[in-house]
PDB file of C-alpha atoms and ligand atoms in Angstrom:
ATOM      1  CA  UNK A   1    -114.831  -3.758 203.486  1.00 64.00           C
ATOM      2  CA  UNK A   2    -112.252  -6.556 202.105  1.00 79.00           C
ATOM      3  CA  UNK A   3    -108.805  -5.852 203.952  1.00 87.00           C
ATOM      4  CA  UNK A   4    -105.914  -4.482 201.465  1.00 91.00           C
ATOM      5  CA  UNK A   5    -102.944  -5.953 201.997  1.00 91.00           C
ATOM      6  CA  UNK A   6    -100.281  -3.438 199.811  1.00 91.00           C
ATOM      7  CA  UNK A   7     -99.607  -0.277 198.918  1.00 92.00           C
ATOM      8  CA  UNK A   8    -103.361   2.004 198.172  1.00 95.00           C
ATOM      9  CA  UNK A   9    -103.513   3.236 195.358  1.00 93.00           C
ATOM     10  CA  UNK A  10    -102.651   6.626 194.842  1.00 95.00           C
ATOM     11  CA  UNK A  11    -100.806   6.704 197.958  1.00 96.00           C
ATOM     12  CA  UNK A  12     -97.268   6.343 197.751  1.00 95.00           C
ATOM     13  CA  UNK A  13     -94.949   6.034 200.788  1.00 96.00           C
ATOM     14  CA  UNK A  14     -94.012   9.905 202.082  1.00 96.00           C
ATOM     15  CA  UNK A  15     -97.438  11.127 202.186  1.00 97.00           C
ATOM     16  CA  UNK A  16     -98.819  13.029 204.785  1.00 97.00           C
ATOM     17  CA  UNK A  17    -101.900  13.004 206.641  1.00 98.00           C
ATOM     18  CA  UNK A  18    -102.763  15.889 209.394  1.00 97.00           C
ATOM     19  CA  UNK A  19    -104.457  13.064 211.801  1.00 97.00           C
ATOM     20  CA  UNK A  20    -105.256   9.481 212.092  1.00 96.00           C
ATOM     21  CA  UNK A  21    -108.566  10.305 210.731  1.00 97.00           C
ATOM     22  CA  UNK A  22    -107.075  11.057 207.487  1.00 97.00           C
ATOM     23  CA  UNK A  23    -105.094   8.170 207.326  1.00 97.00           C
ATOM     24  CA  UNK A  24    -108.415   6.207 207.861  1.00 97.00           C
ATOM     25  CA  UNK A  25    -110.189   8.243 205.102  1.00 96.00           C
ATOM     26  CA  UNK A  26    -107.472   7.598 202.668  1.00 96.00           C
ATOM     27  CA  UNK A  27    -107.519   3.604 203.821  1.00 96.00           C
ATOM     28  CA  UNK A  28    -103.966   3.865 204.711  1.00 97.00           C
ATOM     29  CA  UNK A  29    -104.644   2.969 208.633  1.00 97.00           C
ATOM     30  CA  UNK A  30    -108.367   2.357 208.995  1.00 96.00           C
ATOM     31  CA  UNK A  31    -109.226   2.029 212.309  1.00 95.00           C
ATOM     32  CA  UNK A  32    -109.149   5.734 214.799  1.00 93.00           C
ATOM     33  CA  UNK A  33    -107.618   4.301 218.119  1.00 91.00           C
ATOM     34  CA  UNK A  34    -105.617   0.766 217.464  1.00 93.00           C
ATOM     35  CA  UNK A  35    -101.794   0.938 216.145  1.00 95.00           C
ATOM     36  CA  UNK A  36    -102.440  -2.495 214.403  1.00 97.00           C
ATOM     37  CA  UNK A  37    -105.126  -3.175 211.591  1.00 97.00           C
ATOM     38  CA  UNK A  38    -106.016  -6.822 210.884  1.00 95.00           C
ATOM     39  CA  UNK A  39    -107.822  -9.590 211.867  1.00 92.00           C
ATOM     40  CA  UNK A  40    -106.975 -12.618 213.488  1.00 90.00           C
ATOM     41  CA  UNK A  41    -107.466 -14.942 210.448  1.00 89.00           C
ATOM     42  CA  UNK A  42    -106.181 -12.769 207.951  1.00 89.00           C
ATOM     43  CA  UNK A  43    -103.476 -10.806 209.255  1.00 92.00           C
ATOM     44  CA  UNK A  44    -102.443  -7.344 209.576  1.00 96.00           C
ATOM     45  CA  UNK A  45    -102.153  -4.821 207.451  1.00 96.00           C
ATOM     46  CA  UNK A  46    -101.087  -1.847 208.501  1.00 98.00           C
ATOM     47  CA  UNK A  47     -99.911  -0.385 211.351  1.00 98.00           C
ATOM     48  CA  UNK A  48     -98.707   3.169 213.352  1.00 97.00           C
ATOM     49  CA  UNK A  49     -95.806   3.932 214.852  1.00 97.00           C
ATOM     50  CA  UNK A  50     -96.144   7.078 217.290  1.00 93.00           C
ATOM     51  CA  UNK A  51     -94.429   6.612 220.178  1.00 88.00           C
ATOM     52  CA  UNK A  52     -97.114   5.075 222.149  1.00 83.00           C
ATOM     53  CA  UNK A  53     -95.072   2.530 223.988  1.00 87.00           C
ATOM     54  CA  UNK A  54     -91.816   3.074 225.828  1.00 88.00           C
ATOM     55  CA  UNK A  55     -90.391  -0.588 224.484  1.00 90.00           C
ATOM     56  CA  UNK A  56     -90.563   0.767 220.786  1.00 92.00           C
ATOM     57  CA  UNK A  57     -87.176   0.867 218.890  1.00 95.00           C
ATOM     58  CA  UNK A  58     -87.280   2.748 215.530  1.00 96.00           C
ATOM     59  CA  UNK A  59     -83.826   2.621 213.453  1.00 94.00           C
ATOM     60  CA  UNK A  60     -85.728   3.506 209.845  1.00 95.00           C
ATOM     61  CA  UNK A  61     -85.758   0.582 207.856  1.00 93.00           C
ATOM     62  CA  UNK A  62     -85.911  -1.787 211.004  1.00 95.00           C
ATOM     63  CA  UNK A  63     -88.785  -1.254 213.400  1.00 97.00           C
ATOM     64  CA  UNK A  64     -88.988  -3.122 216.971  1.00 96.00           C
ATOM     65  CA  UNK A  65     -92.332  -2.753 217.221  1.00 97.00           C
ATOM     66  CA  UNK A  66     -94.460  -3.593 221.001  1.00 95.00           C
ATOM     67  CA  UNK A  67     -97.829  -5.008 220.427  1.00 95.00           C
ATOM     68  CA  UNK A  68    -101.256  -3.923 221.744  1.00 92.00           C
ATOM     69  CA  UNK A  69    -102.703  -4.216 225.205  1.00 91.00           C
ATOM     70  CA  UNK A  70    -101.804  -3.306 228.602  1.00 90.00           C
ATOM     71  CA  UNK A  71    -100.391  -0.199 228.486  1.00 87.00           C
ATOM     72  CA  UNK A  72    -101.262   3.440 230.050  1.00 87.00           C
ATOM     73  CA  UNK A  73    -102.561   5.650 227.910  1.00 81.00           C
ATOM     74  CA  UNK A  74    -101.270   8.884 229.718  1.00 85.00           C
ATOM     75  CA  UNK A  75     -97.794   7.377 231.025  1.00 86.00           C
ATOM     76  CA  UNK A  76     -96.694   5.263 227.983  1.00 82.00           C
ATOM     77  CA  UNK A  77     -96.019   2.360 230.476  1.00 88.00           C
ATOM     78  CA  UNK A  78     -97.127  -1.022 230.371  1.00 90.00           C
ATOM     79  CA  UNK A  79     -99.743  -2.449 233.752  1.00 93.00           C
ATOM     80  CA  UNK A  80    -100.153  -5.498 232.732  1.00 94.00           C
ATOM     81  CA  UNK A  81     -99.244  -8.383 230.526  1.00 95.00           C
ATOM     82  CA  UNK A  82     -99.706  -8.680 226.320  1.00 94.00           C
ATOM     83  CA  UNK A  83    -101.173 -11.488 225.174  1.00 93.00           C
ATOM     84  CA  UNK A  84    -100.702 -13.290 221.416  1.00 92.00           C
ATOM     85  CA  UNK A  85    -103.895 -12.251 220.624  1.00 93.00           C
ATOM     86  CA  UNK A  86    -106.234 -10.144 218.453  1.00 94.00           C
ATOM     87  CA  UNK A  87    -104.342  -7.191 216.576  1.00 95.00           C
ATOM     88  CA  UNK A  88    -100.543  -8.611 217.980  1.00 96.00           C
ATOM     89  CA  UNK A  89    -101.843 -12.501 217.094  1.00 94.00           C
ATOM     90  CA  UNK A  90    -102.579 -10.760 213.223  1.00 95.00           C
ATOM     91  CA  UNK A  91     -99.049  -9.192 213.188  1.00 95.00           C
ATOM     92  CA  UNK A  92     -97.877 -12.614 213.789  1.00 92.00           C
ATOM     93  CA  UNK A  93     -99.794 -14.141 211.205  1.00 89.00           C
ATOM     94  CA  UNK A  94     -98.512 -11.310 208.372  1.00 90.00           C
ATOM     95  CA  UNK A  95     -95.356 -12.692 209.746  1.00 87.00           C
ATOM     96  CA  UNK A  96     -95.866 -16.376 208.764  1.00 82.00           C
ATOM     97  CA  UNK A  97     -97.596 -15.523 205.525  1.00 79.00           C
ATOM     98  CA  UNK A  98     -94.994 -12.907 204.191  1.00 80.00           C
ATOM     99  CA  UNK A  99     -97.381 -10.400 204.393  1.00 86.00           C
ATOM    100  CA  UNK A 100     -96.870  -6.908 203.564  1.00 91.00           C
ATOM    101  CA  UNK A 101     -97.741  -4.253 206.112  1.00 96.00           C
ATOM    102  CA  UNK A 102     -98.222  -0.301 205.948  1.00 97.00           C
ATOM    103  CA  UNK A 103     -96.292   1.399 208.048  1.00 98.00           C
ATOM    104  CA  UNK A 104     -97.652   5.189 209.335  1.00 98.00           C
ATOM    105  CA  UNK A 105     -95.188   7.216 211.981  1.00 98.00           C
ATOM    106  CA  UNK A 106     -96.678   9.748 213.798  1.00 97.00           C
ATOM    107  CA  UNK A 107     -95.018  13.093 215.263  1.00 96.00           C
ATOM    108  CA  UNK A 108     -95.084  11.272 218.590  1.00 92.00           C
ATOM    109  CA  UNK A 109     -92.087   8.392 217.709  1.00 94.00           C
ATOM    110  CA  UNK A 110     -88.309   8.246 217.311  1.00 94.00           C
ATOM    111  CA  UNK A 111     -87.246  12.096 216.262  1.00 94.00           C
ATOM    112  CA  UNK A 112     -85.182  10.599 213.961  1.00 94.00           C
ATOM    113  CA  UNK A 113     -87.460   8.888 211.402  1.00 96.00           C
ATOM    114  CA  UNK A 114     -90.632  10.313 212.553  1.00 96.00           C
ATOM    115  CA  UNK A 115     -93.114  13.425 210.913  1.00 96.00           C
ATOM    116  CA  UNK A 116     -92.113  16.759 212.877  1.00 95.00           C
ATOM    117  CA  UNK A 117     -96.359  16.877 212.837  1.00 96.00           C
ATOM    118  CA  UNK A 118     -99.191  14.631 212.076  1.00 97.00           C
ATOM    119  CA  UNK A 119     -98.598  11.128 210.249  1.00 97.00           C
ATOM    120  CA  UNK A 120     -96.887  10.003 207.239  1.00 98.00           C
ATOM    121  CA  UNK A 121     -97.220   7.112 205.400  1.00 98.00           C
ATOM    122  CA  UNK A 122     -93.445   5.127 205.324  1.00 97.00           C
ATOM    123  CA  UNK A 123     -94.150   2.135 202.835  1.00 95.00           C
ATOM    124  CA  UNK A 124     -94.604  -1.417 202.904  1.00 95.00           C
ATOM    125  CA  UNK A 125     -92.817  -3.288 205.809  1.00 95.00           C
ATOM    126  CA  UNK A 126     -92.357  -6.793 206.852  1.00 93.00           C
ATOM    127  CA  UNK A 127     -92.601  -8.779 209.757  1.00 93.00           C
ATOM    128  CA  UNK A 128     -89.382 -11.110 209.938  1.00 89.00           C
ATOM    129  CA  UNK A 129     -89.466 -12.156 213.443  1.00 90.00           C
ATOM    130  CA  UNK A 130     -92.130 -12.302 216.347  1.00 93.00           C
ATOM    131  CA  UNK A 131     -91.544 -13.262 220.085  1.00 94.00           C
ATOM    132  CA  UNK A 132     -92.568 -12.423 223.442  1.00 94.00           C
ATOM    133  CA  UNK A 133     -90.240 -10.688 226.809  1.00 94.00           C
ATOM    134  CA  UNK A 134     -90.426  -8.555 229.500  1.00 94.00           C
ATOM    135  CA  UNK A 135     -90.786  -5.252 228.627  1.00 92.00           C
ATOM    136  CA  UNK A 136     -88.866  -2.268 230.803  1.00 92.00           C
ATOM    137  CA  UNK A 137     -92.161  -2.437 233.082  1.00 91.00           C
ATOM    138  CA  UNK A 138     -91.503  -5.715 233.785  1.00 94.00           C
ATOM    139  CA  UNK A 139     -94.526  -7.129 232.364  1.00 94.00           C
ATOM    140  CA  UNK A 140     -94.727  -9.203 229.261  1.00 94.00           C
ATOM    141  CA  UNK A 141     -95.007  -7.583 225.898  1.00 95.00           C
ATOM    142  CA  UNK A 142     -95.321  -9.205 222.244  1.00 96.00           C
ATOM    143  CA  UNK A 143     -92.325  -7.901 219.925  1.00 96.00           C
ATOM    144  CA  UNK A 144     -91.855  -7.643 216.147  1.00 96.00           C
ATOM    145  CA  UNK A 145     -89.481  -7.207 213.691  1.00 95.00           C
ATOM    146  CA  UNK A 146     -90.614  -5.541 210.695  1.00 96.00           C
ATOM    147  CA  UNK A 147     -88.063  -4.571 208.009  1.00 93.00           C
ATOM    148  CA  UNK A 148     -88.653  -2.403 205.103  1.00 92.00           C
ATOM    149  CA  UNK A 149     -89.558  -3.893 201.531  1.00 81.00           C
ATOM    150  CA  UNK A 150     -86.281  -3.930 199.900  1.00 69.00           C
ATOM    151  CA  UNK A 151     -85.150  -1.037 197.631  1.00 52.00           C
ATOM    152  CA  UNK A 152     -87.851   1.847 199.344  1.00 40.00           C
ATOM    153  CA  UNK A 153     -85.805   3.922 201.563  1.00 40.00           C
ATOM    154  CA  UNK A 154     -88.597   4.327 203.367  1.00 41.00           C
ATOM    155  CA  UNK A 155     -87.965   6.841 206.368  1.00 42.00           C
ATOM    156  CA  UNK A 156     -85.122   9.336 204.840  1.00 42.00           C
ATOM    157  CA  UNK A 157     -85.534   9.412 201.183  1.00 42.00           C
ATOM    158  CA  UNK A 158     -89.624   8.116 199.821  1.00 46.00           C
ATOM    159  CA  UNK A 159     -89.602   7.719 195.925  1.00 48.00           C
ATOM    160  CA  UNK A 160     -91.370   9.966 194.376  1.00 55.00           C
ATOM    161  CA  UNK A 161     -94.929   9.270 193.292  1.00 59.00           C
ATOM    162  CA  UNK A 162     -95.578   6.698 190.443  1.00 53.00           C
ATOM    163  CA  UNK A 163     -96.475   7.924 187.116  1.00 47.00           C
ATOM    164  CA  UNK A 164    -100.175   8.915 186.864  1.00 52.00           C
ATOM    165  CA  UNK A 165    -102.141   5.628 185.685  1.00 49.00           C
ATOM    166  CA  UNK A 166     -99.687   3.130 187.421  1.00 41.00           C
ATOM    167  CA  UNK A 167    -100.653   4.123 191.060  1.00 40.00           C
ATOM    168  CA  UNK A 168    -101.237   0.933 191.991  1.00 44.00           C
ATOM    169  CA  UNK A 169     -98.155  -0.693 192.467  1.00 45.00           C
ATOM    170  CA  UNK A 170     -97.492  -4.272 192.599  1.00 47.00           C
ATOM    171  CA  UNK A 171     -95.737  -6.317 194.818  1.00 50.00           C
ATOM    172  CA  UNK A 172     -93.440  -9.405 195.072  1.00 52.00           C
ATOM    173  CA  UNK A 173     -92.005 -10.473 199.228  1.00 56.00           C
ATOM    174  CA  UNK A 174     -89.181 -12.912 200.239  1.00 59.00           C
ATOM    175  CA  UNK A 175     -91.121 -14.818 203.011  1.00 67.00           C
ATOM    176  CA  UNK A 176     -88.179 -15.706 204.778  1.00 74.00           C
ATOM    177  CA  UNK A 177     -84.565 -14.498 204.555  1.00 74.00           C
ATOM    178  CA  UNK A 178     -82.183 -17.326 204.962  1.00 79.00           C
ATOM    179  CA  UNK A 179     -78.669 -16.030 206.072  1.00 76.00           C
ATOM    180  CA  UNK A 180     -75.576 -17.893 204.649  1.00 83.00           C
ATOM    181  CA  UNK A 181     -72.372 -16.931 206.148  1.00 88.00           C
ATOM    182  CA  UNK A 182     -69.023 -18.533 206.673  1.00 90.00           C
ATOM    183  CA  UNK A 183     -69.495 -19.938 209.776  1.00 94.00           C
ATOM    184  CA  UNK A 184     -73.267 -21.419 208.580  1.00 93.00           C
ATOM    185  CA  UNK A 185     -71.201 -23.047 206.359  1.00 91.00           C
ATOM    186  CA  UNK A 186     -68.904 -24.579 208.497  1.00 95.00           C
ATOM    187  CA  UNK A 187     -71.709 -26.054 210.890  1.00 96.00           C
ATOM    188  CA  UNK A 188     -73.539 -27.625 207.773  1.00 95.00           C
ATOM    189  CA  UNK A 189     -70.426 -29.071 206.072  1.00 94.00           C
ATOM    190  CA  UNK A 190     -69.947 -30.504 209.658  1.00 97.00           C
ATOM    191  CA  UNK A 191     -73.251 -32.265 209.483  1.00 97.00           C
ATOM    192  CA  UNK A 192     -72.633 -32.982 206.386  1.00 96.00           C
ATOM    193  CA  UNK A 193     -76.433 -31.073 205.764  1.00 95.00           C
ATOM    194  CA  UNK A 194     -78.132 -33.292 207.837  1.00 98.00           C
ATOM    195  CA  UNK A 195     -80.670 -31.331 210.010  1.00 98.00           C
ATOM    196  CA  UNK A 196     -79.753 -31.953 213.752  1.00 98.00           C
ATOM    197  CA  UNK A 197     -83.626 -32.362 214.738  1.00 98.00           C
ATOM    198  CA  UNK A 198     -85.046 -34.806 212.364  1.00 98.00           C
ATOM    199  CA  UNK A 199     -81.393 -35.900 210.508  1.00 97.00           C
ATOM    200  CA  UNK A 200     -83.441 -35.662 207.029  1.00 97.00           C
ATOM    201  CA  UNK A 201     -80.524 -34.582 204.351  1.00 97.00           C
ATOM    202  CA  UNK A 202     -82.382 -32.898 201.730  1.00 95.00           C
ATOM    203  CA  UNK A 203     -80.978 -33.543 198.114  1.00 92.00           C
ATOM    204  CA  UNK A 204     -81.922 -30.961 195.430  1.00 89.00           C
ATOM    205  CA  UNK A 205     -80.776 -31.962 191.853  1.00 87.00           C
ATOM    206  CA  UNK A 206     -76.764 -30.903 192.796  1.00 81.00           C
ATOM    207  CA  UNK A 207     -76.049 -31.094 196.171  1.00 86.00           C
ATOM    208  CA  UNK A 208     -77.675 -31.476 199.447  1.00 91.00           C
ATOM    209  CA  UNK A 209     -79.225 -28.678 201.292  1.00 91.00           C
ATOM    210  CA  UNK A 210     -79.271 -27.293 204.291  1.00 94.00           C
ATOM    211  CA  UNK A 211     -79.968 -24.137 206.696  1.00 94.00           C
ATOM    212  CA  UNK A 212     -77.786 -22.093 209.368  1.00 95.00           C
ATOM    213  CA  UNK A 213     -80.201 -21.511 212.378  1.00 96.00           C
ATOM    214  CA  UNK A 214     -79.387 -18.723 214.842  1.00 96.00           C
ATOM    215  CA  UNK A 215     -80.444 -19.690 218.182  1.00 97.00           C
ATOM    216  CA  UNK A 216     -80.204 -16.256 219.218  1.00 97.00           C
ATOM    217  CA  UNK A 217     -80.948 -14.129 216.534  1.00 94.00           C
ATOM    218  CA  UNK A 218     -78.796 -12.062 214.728  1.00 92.00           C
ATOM    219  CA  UNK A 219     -79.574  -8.213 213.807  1.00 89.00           C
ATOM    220  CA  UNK A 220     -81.473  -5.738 216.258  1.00 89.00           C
ATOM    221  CA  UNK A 221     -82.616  -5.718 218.825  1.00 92.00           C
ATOM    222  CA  UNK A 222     -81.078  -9.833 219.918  1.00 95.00           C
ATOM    223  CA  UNK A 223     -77.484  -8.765 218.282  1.00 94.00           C
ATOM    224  CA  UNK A 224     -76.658 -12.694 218.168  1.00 95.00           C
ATOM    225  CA  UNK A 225     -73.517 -13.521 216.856  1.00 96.00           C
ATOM    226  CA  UNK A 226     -72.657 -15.652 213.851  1.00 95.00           C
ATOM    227  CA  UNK A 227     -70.594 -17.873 215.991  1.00 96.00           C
ATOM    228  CA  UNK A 228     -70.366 -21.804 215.332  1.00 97.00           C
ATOM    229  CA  UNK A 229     -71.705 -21.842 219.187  1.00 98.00           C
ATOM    230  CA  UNK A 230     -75.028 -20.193 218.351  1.00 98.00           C
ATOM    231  CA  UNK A 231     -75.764 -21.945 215.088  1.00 97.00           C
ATOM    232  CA  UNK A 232     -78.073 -25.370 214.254  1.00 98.00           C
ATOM    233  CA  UNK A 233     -77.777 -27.203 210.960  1.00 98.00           C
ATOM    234  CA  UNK A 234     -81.821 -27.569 210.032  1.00 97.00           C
ATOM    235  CA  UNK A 235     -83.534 -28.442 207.410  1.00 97.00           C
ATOM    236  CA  UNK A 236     -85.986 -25.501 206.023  1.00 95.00           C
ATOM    237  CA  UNK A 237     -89.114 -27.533 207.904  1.00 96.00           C
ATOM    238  CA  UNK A 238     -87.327 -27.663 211.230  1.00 97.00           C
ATOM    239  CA  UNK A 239     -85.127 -24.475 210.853  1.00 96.00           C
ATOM    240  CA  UNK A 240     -89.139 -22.321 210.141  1.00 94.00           C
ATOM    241  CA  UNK A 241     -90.689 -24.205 213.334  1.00 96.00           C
ATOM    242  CA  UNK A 242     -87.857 -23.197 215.080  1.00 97.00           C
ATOM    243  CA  UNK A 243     -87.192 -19.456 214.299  1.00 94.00           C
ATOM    244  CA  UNK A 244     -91.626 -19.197 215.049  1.00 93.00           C
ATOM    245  CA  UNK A 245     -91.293 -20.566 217.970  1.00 95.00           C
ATOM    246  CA  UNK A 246     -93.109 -23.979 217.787  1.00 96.00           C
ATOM    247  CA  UNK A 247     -89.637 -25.741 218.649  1.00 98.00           C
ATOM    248  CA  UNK A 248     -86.324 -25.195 221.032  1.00 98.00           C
ATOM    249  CA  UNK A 249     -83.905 -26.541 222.809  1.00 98.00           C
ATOM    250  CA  UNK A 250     -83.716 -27.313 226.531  1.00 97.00           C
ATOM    251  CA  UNK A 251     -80.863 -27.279 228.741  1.00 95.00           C
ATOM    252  CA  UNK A 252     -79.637 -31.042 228.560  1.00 97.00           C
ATOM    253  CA  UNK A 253     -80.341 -30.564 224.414  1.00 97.00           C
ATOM    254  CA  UNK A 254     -83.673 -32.289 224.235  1.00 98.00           C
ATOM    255  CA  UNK A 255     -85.837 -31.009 221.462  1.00 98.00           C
ATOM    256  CA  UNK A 256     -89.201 -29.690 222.896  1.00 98.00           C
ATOM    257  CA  UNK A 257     -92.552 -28.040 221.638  1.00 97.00           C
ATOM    258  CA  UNK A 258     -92.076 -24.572 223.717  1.00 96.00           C
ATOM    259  CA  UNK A 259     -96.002 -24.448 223.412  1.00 92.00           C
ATOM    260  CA  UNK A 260     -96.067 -27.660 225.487  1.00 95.00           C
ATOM    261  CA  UNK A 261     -92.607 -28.449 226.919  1.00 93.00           C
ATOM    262  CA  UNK A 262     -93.020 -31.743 225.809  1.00 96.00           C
ATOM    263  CA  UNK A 263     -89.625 -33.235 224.924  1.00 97.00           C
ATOM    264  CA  UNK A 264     -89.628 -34.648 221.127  1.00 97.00           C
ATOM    265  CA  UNK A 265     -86.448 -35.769 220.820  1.00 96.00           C
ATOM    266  CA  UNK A 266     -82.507 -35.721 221.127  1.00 97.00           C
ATOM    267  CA  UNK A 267     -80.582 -32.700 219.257  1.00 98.00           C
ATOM    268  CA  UNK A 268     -77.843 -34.222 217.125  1.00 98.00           C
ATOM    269  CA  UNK A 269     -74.477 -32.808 218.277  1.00 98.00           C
ATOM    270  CA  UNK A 270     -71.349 -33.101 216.418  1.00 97.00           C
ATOM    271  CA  UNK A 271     -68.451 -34.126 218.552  1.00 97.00           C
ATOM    272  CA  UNK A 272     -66.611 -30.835 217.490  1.00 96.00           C
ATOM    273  CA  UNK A 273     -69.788 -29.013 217.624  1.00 97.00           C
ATOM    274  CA  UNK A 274     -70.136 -26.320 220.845  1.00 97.00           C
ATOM    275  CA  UNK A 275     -73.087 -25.033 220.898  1.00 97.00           C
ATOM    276  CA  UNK A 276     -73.575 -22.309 224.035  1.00 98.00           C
ATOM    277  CA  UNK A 277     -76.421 -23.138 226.457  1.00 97.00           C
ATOM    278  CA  UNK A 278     -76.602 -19.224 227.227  1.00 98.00           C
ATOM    279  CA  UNK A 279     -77.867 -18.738 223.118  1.00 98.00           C
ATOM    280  CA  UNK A 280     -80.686 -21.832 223.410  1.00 98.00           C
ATOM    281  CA  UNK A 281     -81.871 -20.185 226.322  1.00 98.00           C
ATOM    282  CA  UNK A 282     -82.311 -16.897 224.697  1.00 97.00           C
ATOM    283  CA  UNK A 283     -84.566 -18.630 221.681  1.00 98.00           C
ATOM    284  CA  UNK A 284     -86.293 -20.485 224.545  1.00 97.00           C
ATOM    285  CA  UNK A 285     -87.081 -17.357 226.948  1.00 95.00           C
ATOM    286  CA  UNK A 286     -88.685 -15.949 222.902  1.00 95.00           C
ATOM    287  CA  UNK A 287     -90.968 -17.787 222.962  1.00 94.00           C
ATOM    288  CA  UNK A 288     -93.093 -18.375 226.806  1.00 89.00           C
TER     289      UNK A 288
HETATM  290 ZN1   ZN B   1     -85.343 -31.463 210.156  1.00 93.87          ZN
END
C-alpha cells in the first residue's frame, strides 16, 4: 500500500476513533503497536501521541515528541539507548523533506490537549527540528519538534469538516522557517552577509543575503535566546547543515562535521562579535 503523506480523505482533523485499530482502518495511523508510521527512505507519516514516554512535552500546536525504542512498556521509562534509526530515522527524514505528518493523541497524553477517551485525529504537523539527549532516565533518546500546519488550531478548536466533494484537501509546507529579528540583523550587517563558515556573500538581484543561525535554538523545549552571543551569520547552505546537525562548532571555534569530529575549518569571528561557548556547546551536545 503506497504511503499517504497528507490529510485522508474524508478525515478531517477532530475526528475520533475508539482504538488504534480504527485509526488503522480509516488509514489515519496504520500500523497497531508503533507511535511512528514511515519508512526509512520515505519518511514518516503519521504518528501518535499517548503518553507513552515520560520525555514527551505536548503544548498543542508544538509537540516535543521522544522517538521509538528502548523504553518499558509497563513503567513508561526508558532502559536503554534510542538510536537514529528505523521509525525515529523516518521522522527525521519528514523533517528534511518538509514533510507533512498526522498527528493522533490518545486519552493516555498531556490532559490538556489530549481525547478524555480513545484517539483523535489533530491535523497535519511538521517536523522543524530533530536532535538527540539524555532523556530523564539518563539514557539517550531521539527528540522532535513538530509544529502544527499553520492556520489549523489543531488541539482546541478543529475546523469543521470540508464541504462534501472537497474532502481531500490539499496542501502547501514552508520547509524551513527562517527567523529574522533585530538582533539577526545586527550580526549579518556586521558581516556584512558574509557566511562565517564558507565567507560566500550571496547576491540576489537587490541586496546580499544572508541567515541568523541560533546556536541554541530558540522556542521550546531549548528556550535559546535571540542574543548577538548565540547567533552565526550563514549562508542558507551552511545555516541548513548546521541547524541538521551535519556541522558545529568546537570549543576553540573550529568548524567540524559532528558526524566525524573532523575539523573543516576556522569560524569567521568579527572583532565585536561575542559569541558564548556555553550556546555552541548546546548545538554540539544536539547532535552525538
Ligand atoms: Zn556558507
Amino acid at each position: 500500500m503506497a504511503r499517504i503523506f497528507g490529510e485522508i480523505a474524508g478525515i478531517p482533523p477532530g475526528t475520533p476513533f475508539a482504538n488504534r485499530r480504527a485509526t488503522a482502518e480509516a488509514g489515519v495511523h496504520t500500523p497497531h503497536m508503533q507511535g511512528i508510521a514511515g519508512s526509512q527512505t520515505e519518511g514518516a507519516e503519521s504518528i501518535v501521541v499517548s503518553g507513552g514516554y515520560e520525555d514527551d512535552e505536548d503544548y498543542g500546536t508544538t509537540i516535543v515528541y521522544t522517538g521509538h525504542g528502548g523504553n518499558d512498556a509497563a513503567t513508561k521509562r526508558q532502559v536503554s539507548d534510542q538510536q537514529m534509526t528505523k521509525g525515529n530515522r523516518a521522522l527525521a527524514i519528514s523533517g528534511d523533506r518538509g514533510l507533512p505528518v498526522r498527528v493522533v493523541r490518545g486519552a493516555g497524553g498531556d490532559p490538556a490537549h489530549s481525547p478524555s477517551s480513545g484517539f483523535r485525529y489533530d491535523g497535519l504537523f511538521y517536523v522543524d527540528q530533530s536532535w538527540e539527549e539524555i532523556g530523564k532516565s539518563g539514557f539517550n533518546i531521539c527528540r522532535f519538534r513538530l509544529v502544527a500546519e499553520p492556520q489549523t488550531n489543531a488541539t482546541t478548536n478543529p475546523p469543521p469538516a470540508p464541504p462534501a466533494g472537497s474532502a481531500t484537501k490539499a496542501y502547501a509546507s514552508t520547509q524551513r522557517l527562517v527567523r529574522n529579528t533585530a538582533v539577526t540583523e545586527w550580526v549579518k550587517r556586521l558581516y556584512d552577509y558574509t557566511c562565517q563558515v564558507c565567507a560566500l556573500r550571496l547576491m540576489t538581484a537587490v541586496t546580499p543575503y544572508a541567515e541568523g543561525a541560533h546556536m541554541r535554538p530558540v522556542g521550546k523545549p531549548h528556550n535559546g535566546p535571540d542574543t548577538a552571543e548565540n547567533v552565526l551569520c550563514l549562508c542558507p547552505n551552511d545555516h541548513v547543515l548546521f541547524d541538521r546537525g551535519a556541522i558545529g562548532v568546537d570549543a576553540s571555534w573550529n568548524v567540524v562535521n559532528l558526524k566525524t569530529s573532523t575539523v573543516l575549518g576556522m569560524l569567521t569571528i568579527h572583532p565585536q562579535h561575542k559569541l558564548s561557548a556555553t550556546h555552541a556547546a548546546y548545538h554540539r551536545r544536539l547532535f552525538p
